[in-house]
mmCIF file of C-alpha atoms and ligand atoms in Angstrom:
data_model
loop_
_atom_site.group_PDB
_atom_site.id
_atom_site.type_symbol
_atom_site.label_atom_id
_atom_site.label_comp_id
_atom_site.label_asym_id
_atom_site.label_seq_id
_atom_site.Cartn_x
_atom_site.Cartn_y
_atom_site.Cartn_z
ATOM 1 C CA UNK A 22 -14.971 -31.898 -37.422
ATOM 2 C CA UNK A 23 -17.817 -30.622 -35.359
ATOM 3 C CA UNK A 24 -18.362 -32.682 -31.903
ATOM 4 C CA UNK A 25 -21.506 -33.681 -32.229
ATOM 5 C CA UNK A 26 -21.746 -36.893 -29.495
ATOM 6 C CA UNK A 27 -20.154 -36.688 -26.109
ATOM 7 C CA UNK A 28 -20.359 -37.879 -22.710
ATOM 8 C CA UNK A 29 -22.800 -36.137 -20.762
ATOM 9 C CA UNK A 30 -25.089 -35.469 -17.156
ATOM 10 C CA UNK A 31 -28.317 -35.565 -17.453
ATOM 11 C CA UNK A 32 -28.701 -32.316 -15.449
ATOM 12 C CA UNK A 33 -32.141 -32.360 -14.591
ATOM 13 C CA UNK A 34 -35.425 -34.158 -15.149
ATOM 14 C CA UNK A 35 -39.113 -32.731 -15.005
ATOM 15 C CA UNK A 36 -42.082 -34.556 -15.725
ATOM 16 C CA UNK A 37 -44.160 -33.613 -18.762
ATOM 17 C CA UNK A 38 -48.059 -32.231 -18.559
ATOM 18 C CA UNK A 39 -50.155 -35.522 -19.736
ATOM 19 C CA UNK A 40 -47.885 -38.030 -20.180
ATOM 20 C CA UNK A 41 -47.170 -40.740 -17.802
ATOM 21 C CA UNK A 42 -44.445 -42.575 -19.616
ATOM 22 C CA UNK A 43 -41.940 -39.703 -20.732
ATOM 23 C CA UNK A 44 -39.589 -37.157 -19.232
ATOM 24 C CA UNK A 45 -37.967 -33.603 -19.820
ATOM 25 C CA UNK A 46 -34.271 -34.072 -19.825
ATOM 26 C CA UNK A 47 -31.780 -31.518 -19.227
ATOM 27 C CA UNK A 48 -28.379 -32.587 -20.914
ATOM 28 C CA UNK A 49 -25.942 -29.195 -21.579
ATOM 29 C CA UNK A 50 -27.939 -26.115 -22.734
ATOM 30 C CA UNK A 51 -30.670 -28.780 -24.882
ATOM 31 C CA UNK A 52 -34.188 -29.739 -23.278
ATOM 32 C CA UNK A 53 -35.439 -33.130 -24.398
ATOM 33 C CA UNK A 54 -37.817 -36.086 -24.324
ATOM 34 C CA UNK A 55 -36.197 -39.345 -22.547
ATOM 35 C CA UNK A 56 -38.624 -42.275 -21.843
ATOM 36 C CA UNK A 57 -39.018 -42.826 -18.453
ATOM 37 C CA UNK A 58 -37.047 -44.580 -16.180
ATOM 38 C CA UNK A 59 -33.668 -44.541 -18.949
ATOM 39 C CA UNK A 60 -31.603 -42.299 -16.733
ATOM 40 C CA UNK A 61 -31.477 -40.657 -13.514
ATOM 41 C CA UNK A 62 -30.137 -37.039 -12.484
ATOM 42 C CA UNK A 63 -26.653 -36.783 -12.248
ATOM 43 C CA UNK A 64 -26.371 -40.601 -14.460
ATOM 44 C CA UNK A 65 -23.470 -40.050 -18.085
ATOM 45 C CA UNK A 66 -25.223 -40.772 -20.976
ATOM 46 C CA UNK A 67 -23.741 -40.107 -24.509
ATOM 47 C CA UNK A 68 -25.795 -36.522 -26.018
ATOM 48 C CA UNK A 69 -26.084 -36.661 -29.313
ATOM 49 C CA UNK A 70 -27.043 -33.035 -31.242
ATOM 50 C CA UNK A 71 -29.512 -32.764 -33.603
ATOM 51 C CA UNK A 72 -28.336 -32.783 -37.013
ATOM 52 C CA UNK A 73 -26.556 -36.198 -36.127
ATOM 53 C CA UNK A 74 -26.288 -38.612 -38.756
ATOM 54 C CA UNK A 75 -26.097 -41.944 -37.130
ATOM 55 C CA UNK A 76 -24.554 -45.230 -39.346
ATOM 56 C CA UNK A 77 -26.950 -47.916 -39.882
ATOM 57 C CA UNK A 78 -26.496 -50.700 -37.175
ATOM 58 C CA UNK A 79 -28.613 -52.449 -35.066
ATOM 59 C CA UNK A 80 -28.296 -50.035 -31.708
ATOM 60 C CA UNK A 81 -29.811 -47.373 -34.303
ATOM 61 C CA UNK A 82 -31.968 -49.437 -36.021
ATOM 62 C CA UNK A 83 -35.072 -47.563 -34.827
ATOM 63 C CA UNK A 84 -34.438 -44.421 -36.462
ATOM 64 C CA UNK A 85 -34.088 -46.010 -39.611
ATOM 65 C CA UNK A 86 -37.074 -44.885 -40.790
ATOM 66 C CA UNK A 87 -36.206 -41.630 -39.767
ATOM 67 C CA UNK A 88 -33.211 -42.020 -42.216
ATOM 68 C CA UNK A 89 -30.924 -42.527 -38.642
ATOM 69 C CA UNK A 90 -31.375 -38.084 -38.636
ATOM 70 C CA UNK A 91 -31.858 -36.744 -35.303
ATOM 71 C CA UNK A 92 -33.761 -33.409 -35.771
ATOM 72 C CA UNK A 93 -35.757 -31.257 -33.207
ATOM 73 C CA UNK A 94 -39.219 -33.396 -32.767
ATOM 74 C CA UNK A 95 -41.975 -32.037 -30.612
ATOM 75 C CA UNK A 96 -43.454 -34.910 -28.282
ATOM 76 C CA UNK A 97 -46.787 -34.139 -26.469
ATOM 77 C CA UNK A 98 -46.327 -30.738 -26.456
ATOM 78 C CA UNK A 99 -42.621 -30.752 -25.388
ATOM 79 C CA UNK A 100 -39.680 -29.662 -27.701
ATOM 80 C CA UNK A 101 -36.650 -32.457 -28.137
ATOM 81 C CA UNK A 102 -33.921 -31.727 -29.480
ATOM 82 C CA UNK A 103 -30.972 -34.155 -29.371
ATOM 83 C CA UNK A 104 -31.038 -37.693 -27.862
ATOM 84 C CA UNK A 105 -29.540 -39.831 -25.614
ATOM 85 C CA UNK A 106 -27.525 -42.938 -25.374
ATOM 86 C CA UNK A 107 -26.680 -45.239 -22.583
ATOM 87 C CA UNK A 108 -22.958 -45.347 -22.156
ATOM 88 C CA UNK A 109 -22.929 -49.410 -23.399
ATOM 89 C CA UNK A 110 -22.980 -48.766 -27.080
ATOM 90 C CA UNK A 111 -19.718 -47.294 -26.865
ATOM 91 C CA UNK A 112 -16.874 -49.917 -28.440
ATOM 92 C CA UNK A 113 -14.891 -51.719 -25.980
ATOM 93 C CA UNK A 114 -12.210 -49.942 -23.980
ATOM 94 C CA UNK A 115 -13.744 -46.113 -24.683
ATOM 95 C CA UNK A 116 -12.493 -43.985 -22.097
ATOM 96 C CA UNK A 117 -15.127 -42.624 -19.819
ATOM 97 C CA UNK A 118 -15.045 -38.771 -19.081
ATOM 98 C CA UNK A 119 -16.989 -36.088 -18.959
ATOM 99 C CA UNK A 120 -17.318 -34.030 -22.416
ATOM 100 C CA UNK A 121 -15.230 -36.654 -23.870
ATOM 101 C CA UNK A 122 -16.032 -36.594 -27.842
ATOM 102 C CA UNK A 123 -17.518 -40.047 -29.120
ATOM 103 C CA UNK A 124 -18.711 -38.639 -32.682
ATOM 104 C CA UNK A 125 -16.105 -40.722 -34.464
ATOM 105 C CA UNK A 126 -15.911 -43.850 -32.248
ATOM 106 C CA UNK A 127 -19.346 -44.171 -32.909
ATOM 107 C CA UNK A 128 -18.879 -43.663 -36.478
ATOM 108 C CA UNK A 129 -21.548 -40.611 -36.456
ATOM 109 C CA UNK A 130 -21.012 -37.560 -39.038
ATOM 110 C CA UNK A 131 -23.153 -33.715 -39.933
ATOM 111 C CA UNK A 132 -26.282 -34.468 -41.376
ATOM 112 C CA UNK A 133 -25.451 -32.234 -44.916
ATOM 113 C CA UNK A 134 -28.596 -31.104 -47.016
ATOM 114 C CA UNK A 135 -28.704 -32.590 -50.467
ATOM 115 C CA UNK A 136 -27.233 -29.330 -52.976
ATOM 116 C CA UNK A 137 -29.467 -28.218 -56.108
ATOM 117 C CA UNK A 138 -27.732 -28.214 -59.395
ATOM 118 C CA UNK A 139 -28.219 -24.330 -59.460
ATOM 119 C CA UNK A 140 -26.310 -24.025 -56.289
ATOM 120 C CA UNK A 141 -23.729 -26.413 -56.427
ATOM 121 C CA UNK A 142 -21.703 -24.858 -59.458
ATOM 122 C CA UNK A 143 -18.123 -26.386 -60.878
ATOM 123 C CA UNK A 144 -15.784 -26.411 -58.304
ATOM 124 C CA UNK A 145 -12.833 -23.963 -58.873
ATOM 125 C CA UNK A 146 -10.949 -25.294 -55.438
ATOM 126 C CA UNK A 147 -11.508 -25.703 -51.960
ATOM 127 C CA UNK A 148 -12.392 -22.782 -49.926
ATOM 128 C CA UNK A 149 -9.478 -20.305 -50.021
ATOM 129 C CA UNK A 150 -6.889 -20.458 -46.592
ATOM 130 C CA UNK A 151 -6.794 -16.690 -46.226
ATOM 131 C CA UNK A 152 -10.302 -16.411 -45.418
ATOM 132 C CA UNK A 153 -12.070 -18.150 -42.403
ATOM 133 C CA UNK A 154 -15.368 -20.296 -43.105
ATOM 134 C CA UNK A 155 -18.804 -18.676 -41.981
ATOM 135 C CA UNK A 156 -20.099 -20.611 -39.039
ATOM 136 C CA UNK A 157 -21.643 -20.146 -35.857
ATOM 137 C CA UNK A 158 -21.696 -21.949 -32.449
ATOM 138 C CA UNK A 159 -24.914 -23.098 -30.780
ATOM 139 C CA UNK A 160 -25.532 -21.622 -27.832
ATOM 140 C CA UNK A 161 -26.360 -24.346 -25.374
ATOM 141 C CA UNK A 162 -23.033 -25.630 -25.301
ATOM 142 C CA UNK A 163 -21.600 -22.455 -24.350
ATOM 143 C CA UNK A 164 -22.711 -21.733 -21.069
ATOM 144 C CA UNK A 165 -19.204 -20.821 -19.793
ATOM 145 C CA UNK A 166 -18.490 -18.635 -22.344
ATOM 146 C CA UNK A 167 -22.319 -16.569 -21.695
ATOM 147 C CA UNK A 168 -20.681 -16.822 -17.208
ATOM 148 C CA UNK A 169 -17.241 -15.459 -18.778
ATOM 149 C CA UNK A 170 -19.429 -12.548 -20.743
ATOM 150 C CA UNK A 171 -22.428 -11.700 -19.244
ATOM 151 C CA UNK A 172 -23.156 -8.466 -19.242
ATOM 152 C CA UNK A 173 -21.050 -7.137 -22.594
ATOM 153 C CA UNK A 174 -22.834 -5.359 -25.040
ATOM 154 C CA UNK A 175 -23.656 -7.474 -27.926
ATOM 155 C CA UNK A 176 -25.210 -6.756 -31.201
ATOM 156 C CA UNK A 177 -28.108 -8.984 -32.128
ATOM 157 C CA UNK A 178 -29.223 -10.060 -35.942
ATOM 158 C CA UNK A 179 -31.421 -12.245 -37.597
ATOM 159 C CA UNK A 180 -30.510 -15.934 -38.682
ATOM 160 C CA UNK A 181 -31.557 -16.657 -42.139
ATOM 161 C CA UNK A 182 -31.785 -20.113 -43.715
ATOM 162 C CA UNK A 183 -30.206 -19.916 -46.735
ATOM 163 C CA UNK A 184 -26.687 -20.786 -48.372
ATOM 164 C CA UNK A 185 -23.099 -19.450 -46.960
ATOM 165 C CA UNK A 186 -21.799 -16.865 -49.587
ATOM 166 C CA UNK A 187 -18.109 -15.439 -49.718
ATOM 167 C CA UNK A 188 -17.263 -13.389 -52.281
ATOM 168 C CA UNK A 189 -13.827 -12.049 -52.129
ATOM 169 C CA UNK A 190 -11.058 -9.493 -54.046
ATOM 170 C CA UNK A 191 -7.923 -10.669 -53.604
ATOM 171 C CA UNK A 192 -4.466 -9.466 -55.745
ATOM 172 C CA UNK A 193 -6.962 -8.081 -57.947
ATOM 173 C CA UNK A 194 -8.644 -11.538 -58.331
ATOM 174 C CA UNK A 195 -12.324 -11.652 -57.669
ATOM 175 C CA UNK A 196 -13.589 -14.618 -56.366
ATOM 176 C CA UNK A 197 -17.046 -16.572 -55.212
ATOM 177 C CA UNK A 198 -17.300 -19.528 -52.673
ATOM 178 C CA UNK A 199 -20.225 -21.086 -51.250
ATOM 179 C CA UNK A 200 -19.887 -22.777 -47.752
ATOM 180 C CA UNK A 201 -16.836 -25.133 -48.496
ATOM 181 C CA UNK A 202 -15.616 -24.521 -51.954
ATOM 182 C CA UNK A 203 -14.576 -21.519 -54.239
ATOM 183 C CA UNK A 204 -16.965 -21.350 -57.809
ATOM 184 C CA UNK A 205 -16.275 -21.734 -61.068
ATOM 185 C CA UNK A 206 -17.833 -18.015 -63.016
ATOM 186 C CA UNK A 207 -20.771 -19.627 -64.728
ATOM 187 C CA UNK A 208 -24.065 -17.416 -64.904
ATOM 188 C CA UNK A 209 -26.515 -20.588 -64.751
ATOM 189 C CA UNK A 210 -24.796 -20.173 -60.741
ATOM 190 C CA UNK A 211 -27.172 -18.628 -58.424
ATOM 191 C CA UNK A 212 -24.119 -17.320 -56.531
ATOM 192 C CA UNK A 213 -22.400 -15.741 -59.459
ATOM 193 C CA UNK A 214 -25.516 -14.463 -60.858
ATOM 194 C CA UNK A 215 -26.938 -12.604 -57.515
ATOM 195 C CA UNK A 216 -22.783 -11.203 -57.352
ATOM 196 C CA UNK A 217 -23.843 -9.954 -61.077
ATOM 197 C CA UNK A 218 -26.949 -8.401 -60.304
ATOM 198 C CA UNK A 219 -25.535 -6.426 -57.522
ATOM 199 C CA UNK A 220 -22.186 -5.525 -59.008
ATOM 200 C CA UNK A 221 -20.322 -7.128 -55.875
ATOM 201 C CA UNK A 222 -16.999 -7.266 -57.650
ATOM 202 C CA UNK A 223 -16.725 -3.399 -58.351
ATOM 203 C CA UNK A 224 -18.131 -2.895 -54.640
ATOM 204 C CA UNK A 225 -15.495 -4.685 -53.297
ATOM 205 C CA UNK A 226 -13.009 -3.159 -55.774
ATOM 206 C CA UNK A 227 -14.186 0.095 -54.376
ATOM 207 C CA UNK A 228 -12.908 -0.457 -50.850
ATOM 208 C CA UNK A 229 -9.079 -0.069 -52.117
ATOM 209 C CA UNK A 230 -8.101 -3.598 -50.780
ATOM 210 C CA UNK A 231 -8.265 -7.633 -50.501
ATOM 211 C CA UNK A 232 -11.536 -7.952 -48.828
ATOM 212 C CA UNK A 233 -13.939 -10.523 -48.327
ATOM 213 C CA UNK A 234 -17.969 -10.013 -47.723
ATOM 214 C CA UNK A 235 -20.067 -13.089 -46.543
ATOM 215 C CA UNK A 236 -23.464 -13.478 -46.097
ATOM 216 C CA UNK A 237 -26.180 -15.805 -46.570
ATOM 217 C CA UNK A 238 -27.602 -16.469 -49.808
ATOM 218 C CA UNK A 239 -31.473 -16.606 -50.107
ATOM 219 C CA UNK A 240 -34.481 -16.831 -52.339
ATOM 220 C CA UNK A 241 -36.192 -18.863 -54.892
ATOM 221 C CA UNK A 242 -33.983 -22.515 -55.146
ATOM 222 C CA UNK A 243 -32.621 -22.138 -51.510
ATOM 223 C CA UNK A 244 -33.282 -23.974 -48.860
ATOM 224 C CA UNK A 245 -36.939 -24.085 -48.571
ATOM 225 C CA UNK A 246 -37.327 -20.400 -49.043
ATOM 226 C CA UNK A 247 -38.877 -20.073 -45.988
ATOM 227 C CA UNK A 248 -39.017 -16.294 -46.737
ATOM 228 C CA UNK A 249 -41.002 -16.218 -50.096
ATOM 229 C CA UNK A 250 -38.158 -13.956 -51.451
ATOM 230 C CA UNK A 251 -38.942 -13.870 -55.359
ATOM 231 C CA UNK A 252 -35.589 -14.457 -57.354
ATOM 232 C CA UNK A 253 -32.601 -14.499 -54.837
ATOM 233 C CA UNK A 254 -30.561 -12.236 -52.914
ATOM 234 C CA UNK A 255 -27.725 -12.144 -50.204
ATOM 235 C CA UNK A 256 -27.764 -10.513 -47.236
ATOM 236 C CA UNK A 257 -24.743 -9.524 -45.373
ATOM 237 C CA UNK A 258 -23.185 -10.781 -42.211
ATOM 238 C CA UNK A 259 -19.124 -10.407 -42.477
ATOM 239 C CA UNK A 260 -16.937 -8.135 -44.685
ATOM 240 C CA UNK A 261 -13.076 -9.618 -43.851
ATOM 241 C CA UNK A 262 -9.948 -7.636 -44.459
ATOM 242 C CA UNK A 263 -7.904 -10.379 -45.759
ATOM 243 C CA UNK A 264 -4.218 -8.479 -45.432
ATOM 244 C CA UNK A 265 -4.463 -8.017 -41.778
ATOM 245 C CA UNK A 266 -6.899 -11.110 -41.259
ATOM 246 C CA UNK A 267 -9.162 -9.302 -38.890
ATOM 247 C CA UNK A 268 -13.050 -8.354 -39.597
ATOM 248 C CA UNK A 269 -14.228 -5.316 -39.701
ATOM 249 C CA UNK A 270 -15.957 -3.708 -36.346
ATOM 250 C CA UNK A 271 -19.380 -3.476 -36.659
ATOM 251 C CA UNK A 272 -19.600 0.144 -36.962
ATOM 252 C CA UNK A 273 -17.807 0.487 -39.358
ATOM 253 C CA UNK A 274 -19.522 -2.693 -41.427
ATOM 254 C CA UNK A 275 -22.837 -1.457 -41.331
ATOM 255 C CA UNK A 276 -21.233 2.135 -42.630
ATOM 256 C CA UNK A 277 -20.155 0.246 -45.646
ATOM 257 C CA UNK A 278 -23.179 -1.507 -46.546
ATOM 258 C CA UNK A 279 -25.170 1.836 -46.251
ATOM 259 C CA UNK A 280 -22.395 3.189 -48.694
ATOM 260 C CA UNK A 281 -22.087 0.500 -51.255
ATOM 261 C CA UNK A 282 -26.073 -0.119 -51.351
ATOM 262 C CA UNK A 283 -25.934 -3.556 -50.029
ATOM 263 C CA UNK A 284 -28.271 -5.413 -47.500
ATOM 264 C CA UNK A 285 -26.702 -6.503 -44.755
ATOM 265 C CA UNK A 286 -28.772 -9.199 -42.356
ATOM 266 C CA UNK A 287 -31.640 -7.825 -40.346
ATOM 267 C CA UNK A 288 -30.131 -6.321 -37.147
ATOM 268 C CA UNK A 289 -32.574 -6.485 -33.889
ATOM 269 C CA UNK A 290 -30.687 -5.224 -31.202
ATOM 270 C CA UNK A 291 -27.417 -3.081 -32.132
ATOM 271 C CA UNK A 292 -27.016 -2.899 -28.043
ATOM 272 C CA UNK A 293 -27.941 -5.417 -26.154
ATOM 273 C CA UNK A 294 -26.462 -6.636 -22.719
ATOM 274 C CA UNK A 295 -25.752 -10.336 -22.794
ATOM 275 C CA UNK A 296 -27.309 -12.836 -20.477
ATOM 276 C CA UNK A 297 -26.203 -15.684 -19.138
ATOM 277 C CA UNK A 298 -28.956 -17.975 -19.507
ATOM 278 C CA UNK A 299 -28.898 -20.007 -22.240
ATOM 279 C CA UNK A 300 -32.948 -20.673 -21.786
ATOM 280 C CA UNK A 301 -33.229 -17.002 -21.688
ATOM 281 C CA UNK A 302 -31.056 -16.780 -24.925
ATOM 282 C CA UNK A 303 -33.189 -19.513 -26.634
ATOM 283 C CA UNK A 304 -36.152 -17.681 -25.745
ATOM 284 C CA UNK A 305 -35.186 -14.726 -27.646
ATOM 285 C CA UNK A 306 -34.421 -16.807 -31.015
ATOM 286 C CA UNK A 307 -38.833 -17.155 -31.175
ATOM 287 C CA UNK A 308 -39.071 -14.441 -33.256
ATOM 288 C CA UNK A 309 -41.068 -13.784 -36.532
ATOM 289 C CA UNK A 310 -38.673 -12.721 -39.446
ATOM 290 C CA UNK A 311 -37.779 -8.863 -40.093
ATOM 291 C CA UNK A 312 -37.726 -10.376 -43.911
ATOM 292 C CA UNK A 313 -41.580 -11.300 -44.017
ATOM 293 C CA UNK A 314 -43.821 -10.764 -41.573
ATOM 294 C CA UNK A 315 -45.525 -13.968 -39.786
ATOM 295 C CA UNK A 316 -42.674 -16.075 -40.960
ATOM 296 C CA UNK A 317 -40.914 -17.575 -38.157
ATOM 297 C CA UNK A 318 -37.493 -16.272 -38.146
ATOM 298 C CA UNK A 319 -34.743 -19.416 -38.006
ATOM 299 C CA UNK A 320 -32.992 -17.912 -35.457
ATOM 300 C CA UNK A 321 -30.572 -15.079 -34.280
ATOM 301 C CA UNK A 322 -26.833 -14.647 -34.210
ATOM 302 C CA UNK A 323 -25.149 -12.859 -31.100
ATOM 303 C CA UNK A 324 -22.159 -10.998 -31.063
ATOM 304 C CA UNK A 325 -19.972 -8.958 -28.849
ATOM 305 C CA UNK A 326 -19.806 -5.189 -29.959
ATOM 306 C CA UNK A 327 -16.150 -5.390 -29.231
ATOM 307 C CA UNK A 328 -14.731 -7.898 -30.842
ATOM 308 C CA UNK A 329 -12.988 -10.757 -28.597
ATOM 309 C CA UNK A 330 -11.145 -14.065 -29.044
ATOM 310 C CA UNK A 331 -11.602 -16.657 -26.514
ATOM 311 C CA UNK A 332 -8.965 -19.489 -26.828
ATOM 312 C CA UNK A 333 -11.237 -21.413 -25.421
ATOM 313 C CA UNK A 334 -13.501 -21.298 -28.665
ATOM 314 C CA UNK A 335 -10.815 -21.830 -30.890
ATOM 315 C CA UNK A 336 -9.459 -25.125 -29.201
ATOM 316 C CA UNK A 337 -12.872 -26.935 -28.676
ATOM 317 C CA UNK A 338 -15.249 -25.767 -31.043
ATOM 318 C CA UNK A 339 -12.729 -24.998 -34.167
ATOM 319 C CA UNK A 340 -12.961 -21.243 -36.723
ATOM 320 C CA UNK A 341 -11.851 -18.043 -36.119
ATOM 321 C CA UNK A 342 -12.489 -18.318 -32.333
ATOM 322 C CA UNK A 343 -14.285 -15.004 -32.037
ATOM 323 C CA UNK A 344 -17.559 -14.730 -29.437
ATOM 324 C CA UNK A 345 -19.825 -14.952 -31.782
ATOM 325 C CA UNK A 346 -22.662 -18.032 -31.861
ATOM 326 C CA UNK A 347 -26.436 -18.632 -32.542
ATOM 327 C CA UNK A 348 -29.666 -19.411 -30.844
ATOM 328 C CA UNK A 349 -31.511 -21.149 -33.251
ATOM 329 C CA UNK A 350 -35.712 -20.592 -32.878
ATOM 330 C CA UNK A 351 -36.876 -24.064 -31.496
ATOM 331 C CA UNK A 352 -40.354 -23.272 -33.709
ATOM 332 C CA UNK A 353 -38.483 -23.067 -36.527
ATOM 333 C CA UNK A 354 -38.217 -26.894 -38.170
HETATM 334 P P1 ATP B 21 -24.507 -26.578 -37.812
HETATM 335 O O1 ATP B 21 -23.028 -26.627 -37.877
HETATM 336 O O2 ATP B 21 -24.985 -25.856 -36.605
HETATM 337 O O3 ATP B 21 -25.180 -27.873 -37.995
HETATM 338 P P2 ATP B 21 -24.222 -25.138 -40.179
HETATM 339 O O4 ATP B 21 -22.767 -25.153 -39.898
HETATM 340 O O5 ATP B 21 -24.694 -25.713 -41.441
HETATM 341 O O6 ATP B 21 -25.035 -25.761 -39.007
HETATM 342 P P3 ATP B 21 -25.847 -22.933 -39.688
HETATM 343 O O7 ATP B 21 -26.684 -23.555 -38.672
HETATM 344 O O8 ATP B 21 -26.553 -22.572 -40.914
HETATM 345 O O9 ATP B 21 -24.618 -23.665 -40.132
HETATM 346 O O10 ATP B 21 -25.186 -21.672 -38.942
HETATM 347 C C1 ATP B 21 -24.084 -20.957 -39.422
HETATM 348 C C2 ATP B 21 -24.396 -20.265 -40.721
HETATM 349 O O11 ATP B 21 -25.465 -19.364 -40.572
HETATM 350 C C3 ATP B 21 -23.310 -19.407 -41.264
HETATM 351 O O12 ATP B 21 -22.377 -20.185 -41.952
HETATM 352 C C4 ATP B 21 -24.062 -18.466 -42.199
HETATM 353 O O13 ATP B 21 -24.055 -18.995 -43.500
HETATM 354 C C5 ATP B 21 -25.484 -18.507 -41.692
HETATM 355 N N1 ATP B 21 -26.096 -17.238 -41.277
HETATM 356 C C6 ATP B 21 -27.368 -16.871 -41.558
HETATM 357 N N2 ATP B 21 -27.685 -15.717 -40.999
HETATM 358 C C7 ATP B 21 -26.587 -15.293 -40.323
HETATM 359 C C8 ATP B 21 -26.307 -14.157 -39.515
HETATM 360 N N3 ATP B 21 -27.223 -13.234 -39.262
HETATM 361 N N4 ATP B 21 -25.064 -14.049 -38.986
HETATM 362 C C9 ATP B 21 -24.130 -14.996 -39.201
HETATM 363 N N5 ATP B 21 -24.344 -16.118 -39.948
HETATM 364 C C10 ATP B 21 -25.560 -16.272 -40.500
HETATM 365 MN MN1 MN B 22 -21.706 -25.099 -38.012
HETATM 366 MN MN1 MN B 23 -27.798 -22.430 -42.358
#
């Protein structure tokens, strides 16, 4: 399970252009809006992330109408993302320490989009072992990672908001997953349709191996279909060599897609040295889509060139533990 509350500084505050009775909070890599006068510099608080879903009791009671979701609001100007708790609505006897994860003492859980019939599909199984889940990190809570990093050369892509999609060959068994489960074949699917249309079993049959491509799933039923895409299509982010459990380099995956006529996601920077500020980072996610113009793009993905493994991604933050995470566009909401 993700941590999504935890113990926290609040790193830095700034006042806000215009407004007497707020203040810019800096808690991890996130910016937000704190009333005045709540905390001081250096003060714990509990951070929760946006996407939070908060359980209905009283200490929440004013987000109620806000269904108790904590998404990215902008207040007078100012983007806030997350919020923050004193330390006092923690139960009784809750160990105090920095980073310390409270999501499940405070009984808080992933805020999950509701699924469309078209999507959602008859489950065949849960998600198969031998592949890892698509995911990616946010950025502002990796600012030790970006110090360990800095300067490796990265390749940069476009987030899109659509709808995980792994489709997979595997001892001559094709199979199609979306985020957390594995399909039923039913054509009234929008994932085994688009896998139809673009003849993704014999394309992965063609590689000679168990392999798995992911991508994002997008179009007409999706999301909000931010993109205007008529019908729906998947772009590419992964292709997964399932016998030796490693992906496949870069290089070599965008040599693949060019060869078996498949999109893979829009690709922005193929050499980019990585910085270590996260603000910096964040700035680069406001970006208009490659997909359609004027569109803001969600966000981007970052990745080192050469693949690495950090333990320290696998312990804390869960998956495959490669350096890998996103910068999601704060315009985008
Ligand atoms: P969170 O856990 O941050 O609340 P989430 O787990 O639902 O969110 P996303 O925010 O959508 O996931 O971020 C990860 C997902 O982004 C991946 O699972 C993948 O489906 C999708 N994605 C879209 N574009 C890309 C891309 N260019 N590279 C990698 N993943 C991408
Ligand atoms: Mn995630
Ligand atoms: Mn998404």
């Amino acid at each position: 399970m993700r941590r999504l509350a935890s113990i926290q500084r609040i790193m830095a505050l700034e006042p806000i252009e215009g407004a007497d009775n707020i203040l810019k909070a800096k808690v991890l890599g996130w910016e937000l809006v704190i009333k005045k006068s709540e905390f001081a510099v250096g003060d714990f608080c509990i951070y929760c992330e946006i996407d939070s879903l908060l359980p209905d009791k009283p200490e929440f009671e004013f987000l109620k109408a806000k269904s108790f979701r904590i998404k990215t609001i902008r207040l007078r100007g100012q983007v806030s993302q997350g919020i923050c708790f004193p330390l006092s609505i923690l139960p009784e006897g809750f160990e105090i320490e920095e980073g310390a994860d409270c999501t499940e003492a405070l009984g808080i859980i992933k805020y999950e989009p509701p699924i469309p019939a078209s999507l959602a599909g008859i489950m065949k199984g849960g998600f198969p072992s031998f592949i890892p889940k698509t995911d990616e990190i946010r950025v502002q809570i990796l600012q030790n990672v970006l110090t360990k990093y800095k300067g490796e050369s990265c390749f940069i892509t476009e987030k899109l908001d659509g709808s995980s999609a792994t489709y997979y060959l595997k001892d001559g068994q094709f199979g199609v997953c979306s985020r957390n489960l594995e399909i039923e074949e039913n054509i009234e699917n929008t994932f085994w349709k688009v896998a139809k249309a673009l003849n993704i079993e014999e394309k992965i049959r063609s590689l000679g191996g168990n392999y798995a491509l992911q991508g994002e799933l997008v179009g007409e039923g999706i999301q909000y279909n931010r993109l205007k895409i008529k019908g729906q299509t998947v772009f590419f982010f992964n292709l997964f060599n399932i016998d030796t459990f490693e992906y496949v380099s870069y290089a070599d995956f965008m040599k693949l897609m060019k060869q078996l006529d498949l999109q893979p996601v829009p690709v922005l920077n193929d050499n980019y040295h990585l910085s270590d500020s996260i603000t910096e980072l964040v700035e680069m996610a406001k970006i208009k889509s490659k997909v359609q113009a004027e569109v803001w793009a969600e966000g981007i993905v970052i990745r080192l060139l050469n693949e690495k493994f950090d333990k320290w991604l696998l312990k804390d933050l869960g998956g495959h533990g490669r350096i890998s995470f996103k910068a999601i566009n704060p315009e985008f909401y």
